[in-house]
PDB file of C-alpha atoms in Angstrom:
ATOM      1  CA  UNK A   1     -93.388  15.095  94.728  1.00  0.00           C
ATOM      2  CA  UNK A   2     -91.974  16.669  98.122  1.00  0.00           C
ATOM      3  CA  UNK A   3     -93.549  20.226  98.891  1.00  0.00           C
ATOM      4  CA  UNK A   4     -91.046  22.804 100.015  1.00  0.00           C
ATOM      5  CA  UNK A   5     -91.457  25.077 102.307  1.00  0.00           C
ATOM      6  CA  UNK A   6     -92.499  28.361 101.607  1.00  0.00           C
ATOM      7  CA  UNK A   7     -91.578  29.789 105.173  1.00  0.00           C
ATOM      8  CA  UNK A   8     -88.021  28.199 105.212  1.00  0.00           C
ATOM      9  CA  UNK A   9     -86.411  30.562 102.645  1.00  0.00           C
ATOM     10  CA  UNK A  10     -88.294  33.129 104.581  1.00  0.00           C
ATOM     11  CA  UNK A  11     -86.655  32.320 108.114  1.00  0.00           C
ATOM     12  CA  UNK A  12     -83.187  32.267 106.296  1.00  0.00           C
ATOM     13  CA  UNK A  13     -83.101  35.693 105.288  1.00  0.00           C
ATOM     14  CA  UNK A  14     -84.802  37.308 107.812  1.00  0.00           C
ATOM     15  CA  UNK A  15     -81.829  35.745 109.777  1.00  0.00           C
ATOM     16  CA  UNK A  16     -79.405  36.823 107.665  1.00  0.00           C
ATOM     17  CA  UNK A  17     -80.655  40.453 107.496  1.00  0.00           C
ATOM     18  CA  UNK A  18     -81.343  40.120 111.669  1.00  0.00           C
ATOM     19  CA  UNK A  19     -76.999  40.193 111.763  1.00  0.00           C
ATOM     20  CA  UNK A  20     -76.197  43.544 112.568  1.00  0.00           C
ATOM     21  CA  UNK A  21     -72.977  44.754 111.626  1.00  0.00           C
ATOM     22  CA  UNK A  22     -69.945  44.739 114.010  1.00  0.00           C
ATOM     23  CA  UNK A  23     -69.801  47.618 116.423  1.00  0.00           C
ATOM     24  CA  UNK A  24     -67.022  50.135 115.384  1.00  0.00           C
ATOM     25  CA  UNK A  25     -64.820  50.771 118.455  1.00  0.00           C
ATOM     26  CA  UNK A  26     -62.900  54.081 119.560  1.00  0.00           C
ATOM     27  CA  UNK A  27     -59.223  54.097 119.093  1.00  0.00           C
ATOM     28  CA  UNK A  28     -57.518  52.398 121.641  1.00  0.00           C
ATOM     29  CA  UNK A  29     -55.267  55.363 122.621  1.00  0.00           C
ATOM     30  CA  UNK A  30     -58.988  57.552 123.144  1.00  0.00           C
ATOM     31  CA  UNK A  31     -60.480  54.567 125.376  1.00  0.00           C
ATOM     32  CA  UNK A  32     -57.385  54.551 127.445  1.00  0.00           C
ATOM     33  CA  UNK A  33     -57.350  57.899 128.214  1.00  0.00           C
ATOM     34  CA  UNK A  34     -60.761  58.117 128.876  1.00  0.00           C
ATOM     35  CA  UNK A  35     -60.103  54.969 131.158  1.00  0.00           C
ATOM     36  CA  UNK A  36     -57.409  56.986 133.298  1.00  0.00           C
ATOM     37  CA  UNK A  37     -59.852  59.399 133.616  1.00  0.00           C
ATOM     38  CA  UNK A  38     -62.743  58.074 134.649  1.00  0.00           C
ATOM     39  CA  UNK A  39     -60.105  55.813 137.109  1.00  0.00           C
ATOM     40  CA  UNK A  40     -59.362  59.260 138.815  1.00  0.00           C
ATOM     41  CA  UNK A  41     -62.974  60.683 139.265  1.00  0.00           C
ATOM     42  CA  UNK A  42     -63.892  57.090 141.163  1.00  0.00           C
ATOM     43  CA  UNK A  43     -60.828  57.225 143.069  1.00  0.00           C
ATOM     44  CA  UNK A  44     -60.454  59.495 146.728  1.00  0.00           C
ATOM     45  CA  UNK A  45     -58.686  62.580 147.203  1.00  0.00           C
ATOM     46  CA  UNK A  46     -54.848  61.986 148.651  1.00  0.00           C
ATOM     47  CA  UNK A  47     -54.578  61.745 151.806  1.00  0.00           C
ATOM     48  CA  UNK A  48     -52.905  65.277 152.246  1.00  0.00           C
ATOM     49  CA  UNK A  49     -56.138  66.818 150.444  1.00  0.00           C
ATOM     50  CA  UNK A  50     -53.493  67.463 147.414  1.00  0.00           C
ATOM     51  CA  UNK A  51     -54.806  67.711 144.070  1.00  0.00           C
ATOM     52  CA  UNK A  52     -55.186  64.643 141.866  1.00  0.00           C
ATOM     53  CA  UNK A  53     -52.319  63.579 139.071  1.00  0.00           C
ATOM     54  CA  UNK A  54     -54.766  64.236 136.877  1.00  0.00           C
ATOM     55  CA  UNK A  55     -58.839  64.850 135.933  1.00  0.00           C
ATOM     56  CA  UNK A  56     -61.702  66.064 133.914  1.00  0.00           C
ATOM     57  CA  UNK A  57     -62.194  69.839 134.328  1.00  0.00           C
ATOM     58  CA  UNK A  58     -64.657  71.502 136.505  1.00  0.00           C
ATOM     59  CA  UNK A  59     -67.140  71.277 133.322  1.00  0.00           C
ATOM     60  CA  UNK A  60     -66.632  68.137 132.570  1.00  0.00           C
ATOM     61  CA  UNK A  61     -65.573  69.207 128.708  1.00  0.00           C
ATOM     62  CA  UNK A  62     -62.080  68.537 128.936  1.00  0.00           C
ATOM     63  CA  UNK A  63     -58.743  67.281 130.921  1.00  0.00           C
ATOM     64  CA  UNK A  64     -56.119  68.676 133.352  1.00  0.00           C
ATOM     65  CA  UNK A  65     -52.761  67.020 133.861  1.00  0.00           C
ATOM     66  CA  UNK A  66     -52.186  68.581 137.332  1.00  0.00           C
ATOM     67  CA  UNK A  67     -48.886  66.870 138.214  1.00  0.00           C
ATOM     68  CA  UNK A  68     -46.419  66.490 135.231  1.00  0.00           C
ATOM     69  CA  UNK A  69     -44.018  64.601 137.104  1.00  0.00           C
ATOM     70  CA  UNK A  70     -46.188  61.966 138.469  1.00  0.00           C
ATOM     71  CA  UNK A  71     -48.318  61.836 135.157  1.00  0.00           C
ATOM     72  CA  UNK A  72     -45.482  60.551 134.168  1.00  0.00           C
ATOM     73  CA  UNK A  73     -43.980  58.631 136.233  1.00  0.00           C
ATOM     74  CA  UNK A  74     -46.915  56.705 137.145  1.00  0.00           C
ATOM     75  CA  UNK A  75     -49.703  56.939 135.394  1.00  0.00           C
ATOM     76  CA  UNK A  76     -49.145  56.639 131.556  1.00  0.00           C
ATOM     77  CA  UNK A  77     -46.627  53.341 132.283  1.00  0.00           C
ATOM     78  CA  UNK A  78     -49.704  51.879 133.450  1.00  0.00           C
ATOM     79  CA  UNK A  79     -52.254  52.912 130.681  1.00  0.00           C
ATOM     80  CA  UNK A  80     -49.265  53.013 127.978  1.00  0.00           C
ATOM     81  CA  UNK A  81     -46.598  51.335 128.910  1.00  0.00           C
ATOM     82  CA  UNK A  82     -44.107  54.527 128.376  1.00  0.00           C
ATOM     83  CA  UNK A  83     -43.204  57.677 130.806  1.00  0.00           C
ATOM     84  CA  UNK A  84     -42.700  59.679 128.026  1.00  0.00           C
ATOM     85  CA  UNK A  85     -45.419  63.052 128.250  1.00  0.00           C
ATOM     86  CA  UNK A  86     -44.239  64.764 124.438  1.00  0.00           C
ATOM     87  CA  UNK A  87     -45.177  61.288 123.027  1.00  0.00           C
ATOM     88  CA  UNK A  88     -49.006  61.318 124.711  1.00  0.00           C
ATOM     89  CA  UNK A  89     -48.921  64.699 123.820  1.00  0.00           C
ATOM     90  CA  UNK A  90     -48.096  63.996 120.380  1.00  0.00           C
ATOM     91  CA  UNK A  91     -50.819  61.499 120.254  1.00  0.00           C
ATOM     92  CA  UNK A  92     -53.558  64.002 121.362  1.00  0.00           C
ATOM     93  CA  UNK A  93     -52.524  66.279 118.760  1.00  0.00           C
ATOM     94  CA  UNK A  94     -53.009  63.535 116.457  1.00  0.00           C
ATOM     95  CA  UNK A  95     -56.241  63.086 117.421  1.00  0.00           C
ATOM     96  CA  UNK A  96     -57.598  66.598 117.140  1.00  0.00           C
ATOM     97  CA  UNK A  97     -57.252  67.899 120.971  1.00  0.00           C
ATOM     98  CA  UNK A  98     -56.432  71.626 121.791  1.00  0.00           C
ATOM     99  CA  UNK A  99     -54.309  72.681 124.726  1.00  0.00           C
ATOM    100  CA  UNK A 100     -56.777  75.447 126.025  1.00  0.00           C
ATOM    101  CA  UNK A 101     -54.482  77.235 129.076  1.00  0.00           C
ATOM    102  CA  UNK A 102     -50.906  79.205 128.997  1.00  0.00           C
ATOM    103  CA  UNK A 103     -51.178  78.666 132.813  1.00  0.00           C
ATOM    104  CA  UNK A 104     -51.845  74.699 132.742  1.00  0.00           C
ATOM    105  CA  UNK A 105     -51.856  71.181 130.745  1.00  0.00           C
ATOM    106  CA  UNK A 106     -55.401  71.290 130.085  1.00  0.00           C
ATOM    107  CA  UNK A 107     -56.690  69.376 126.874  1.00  0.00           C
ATOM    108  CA  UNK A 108     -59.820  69.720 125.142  1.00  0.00           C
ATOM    109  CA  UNK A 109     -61.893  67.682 122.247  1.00  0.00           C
ATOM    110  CA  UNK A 110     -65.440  68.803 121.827  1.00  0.00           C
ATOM    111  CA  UNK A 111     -66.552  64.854 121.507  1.00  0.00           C
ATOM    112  CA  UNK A 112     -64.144  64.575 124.170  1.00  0.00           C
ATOM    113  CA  UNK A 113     -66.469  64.720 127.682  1.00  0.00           C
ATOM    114  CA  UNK A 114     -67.009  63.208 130.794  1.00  0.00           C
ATOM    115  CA  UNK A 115     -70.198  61.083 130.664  1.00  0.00           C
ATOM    116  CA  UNK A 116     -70.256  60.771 126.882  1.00  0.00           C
ATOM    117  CA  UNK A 117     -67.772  57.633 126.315  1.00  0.00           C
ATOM    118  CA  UNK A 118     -70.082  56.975 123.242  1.00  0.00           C
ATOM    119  CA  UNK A 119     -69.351  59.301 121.265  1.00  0.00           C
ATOM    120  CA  UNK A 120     -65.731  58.407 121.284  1.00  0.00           C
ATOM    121  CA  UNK A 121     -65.882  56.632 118.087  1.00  0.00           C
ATOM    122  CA  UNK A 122     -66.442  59.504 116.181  1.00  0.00           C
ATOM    123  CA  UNK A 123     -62.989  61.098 117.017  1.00  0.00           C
ATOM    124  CA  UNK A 124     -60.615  59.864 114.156  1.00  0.00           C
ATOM    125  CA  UNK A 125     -56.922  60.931 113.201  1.00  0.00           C
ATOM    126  CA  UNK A 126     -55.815  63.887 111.585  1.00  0.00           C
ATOM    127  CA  UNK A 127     -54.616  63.551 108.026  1.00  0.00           C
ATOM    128  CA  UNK A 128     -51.110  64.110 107.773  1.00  0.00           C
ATOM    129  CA  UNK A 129     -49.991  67.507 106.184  1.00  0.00           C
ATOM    130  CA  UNK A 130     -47.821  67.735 103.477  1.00  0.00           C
ATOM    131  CA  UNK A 131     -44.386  69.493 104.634  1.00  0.00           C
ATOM    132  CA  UNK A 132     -41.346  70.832 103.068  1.00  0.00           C
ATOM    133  CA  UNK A 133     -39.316  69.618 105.946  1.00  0.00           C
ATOM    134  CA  UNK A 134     -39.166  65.901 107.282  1.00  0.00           C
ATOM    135  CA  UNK A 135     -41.577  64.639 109.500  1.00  0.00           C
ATOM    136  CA  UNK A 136     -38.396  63.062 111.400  1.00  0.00           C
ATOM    137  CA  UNK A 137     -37.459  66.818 111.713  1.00  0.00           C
ATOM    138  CA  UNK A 138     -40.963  68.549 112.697  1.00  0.00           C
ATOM    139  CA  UNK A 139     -41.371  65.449 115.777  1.00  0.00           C
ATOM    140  CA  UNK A 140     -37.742  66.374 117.103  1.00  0.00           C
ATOM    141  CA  UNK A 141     -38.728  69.637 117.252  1.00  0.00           C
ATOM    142  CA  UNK A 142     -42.102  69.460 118.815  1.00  0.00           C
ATOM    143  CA  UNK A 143     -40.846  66.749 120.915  1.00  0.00           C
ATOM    144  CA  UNK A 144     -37.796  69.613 121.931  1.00  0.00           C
ATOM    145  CA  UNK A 145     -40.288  71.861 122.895  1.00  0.00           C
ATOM    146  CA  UNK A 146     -42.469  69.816 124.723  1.00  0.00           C
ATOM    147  CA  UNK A 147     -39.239  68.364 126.816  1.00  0.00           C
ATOM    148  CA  UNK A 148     -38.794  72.313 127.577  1.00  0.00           C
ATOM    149  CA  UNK A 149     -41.343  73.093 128.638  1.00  0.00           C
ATOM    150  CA  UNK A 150     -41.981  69.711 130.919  1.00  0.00           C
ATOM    151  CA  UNK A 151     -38.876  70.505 132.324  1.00  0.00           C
ATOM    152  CA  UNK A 152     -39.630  74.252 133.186  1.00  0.00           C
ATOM    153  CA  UNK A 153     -42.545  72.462 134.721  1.00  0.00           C
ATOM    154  CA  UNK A 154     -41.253  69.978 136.914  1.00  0.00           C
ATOM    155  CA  UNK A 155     -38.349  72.361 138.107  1.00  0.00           C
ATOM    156  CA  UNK A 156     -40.844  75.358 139.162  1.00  0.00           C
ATOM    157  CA  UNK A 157     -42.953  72.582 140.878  1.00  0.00           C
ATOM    158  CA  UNK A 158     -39.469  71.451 142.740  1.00  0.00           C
ATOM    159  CA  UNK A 159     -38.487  75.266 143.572  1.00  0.00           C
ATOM    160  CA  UNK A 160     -42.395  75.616 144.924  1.00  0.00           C
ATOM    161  CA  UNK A 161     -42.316  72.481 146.514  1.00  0.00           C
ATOM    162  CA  UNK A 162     -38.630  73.625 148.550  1.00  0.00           C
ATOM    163  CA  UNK A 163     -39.915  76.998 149.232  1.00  0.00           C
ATOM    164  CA  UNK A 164     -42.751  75.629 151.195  1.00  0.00           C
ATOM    165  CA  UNK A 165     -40.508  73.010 153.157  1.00  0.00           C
ATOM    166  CA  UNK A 166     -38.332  76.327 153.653  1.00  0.00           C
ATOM    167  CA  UNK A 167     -41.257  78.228 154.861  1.00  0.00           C
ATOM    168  CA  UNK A 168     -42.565  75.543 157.579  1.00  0.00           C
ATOM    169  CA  UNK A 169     -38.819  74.951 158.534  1.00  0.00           C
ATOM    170  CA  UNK A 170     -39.093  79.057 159.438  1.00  0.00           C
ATOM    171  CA  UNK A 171     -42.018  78.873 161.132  1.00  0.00           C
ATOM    172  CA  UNK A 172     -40.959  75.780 163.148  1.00  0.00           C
ATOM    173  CA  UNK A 173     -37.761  77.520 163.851  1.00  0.00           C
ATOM    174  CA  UNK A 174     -39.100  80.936 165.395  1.00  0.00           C
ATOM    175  CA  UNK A 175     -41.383  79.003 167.030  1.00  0.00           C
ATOM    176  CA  UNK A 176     -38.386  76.851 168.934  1.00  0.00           C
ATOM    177  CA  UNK A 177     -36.714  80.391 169.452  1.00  0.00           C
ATOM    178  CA  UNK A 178     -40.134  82.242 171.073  1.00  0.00           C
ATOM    179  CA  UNK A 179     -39.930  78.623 173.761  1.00  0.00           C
ATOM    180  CA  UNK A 180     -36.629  79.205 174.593  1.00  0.00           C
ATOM    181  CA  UNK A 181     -37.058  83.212 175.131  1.00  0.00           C
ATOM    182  CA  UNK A 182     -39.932  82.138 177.409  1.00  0.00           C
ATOM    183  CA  UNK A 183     -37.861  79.344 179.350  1.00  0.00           C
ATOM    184  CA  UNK A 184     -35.107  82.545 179.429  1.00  0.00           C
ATOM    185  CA  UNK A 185     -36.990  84.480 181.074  1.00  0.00           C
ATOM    186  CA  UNK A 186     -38.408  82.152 183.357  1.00  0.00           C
ATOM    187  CA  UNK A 187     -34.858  81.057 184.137  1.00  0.00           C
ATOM    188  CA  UNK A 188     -34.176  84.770 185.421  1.00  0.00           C
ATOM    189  CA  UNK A 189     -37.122  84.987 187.612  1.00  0.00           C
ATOM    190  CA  UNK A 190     -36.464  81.767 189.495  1.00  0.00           C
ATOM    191  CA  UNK A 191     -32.489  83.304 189.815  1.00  0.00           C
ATOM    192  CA  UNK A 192     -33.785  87.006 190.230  1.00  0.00           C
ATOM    193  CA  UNK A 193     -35.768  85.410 193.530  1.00  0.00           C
ATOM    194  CA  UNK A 194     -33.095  83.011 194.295  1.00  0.00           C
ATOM    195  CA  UNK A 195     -30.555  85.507 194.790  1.00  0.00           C
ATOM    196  CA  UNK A 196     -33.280  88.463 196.637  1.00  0.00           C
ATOM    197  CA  UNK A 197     -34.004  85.285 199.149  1.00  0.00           C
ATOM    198  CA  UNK A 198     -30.253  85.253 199.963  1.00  0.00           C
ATOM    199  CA  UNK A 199     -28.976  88.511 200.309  1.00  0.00           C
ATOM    200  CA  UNK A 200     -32.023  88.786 202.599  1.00  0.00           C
ATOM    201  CA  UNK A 201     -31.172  86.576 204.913  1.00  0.00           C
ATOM    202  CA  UNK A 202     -27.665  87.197 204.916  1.00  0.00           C
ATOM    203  CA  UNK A 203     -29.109  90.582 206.301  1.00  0.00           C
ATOM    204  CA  UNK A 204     -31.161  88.983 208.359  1.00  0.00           C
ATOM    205  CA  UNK A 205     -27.914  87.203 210.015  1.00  0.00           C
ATOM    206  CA  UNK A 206     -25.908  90.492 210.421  1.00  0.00           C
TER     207      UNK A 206
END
């Protein structure tokens, strides 16, 4: 008669119960943005002292898209492989975040912060409200909107950006125009003397 072991059943399901259960992960859109983000606190200021594309706010409790054009241009192809800024913005609204300024992109989501990547996984999807009109319908016309008002963007940016080119072109200008007033004057002395050395000598000949 073989004896069984009393601590072998034991060891099984103590190993069985030791398996935890699989980590649940954030979406992959939230750990991609947080990714971009966390990419632009590490990185240095431009080299012009400019302000960056985009990054957390000065509390750390939400986002600023600084640069519209270059946000899209160059960031979200490599984080999302798109340029297309209604469509991220689309996705944010999917996921719960608030634009918080009139006078800037900024983007909140109070499990949304800088520092707190864990908490990530507790940000899910809005359900999807029931509508009269098709959703094919409300996205054109958010995505309408948001093309506006990208576009507003990007042009004042363009009619700032020309203004100050303008500007330095002025002051580089009147600056060219005060030299050669200088050298003008300078130019009449040296033939204000020339000419008083002459007619004094012609005297000095009579």
């Amino acid at each position: 008669m073989s004896l069984v072991d009393p601590n072998q059943g034991m060891s099984k399901s103590t190993s069985n119960s030791s398996l935890s259960p699989r980590t649940k992960a954030p979406a992959p859109f939230l750990s991609k943005t947080y990714a971009l983000l966390e990419e632009g606190e590490e990185g240095a200021e431009t080299a012009d002292g400019s302000k960056k594309i985009v990054s957390w706010n000065a509390e750390g409790t939400g986002f600023v898209v600084w640069s519209l054009a270059e946000f899209s241009e160059l960031t979200l192809p490599r984080y999302f492989k798109h340029n297309n800024f209604s469509s991220f913005i689309r996705q944010l609204n999917t996921y719960g975040f608030k634009k918080t300024s009139s006078k800037r992109w900024e983007f909140k989501h109070e499990k949304f912060q800088r520092g707190c990547k864990h908490i990530l996984v507790e940000i899910t999807r809005k359900k999807t409200e029931t509508s009269v009109f098709p959703a094919f319908l409300k996205a054109s016309d958010e995505d309408d909107q948001i093309n506006a008002k990208v576009e507003e963007n990007i042009n004042r940016q363009t009619l700032m950006e020309e203004n100050e080119n303008l500007r330095r072109e002025k002051v580089e200008l009147q600056t060219q125009i005060a030299q050669f007033k200088a050298l003008e004057i300078k130019l009449l002395d040296c033939l204000a003397q020339h000419m008083g050395n002459t007619n004094h000598k012609e005297r000095r000949l009579c």
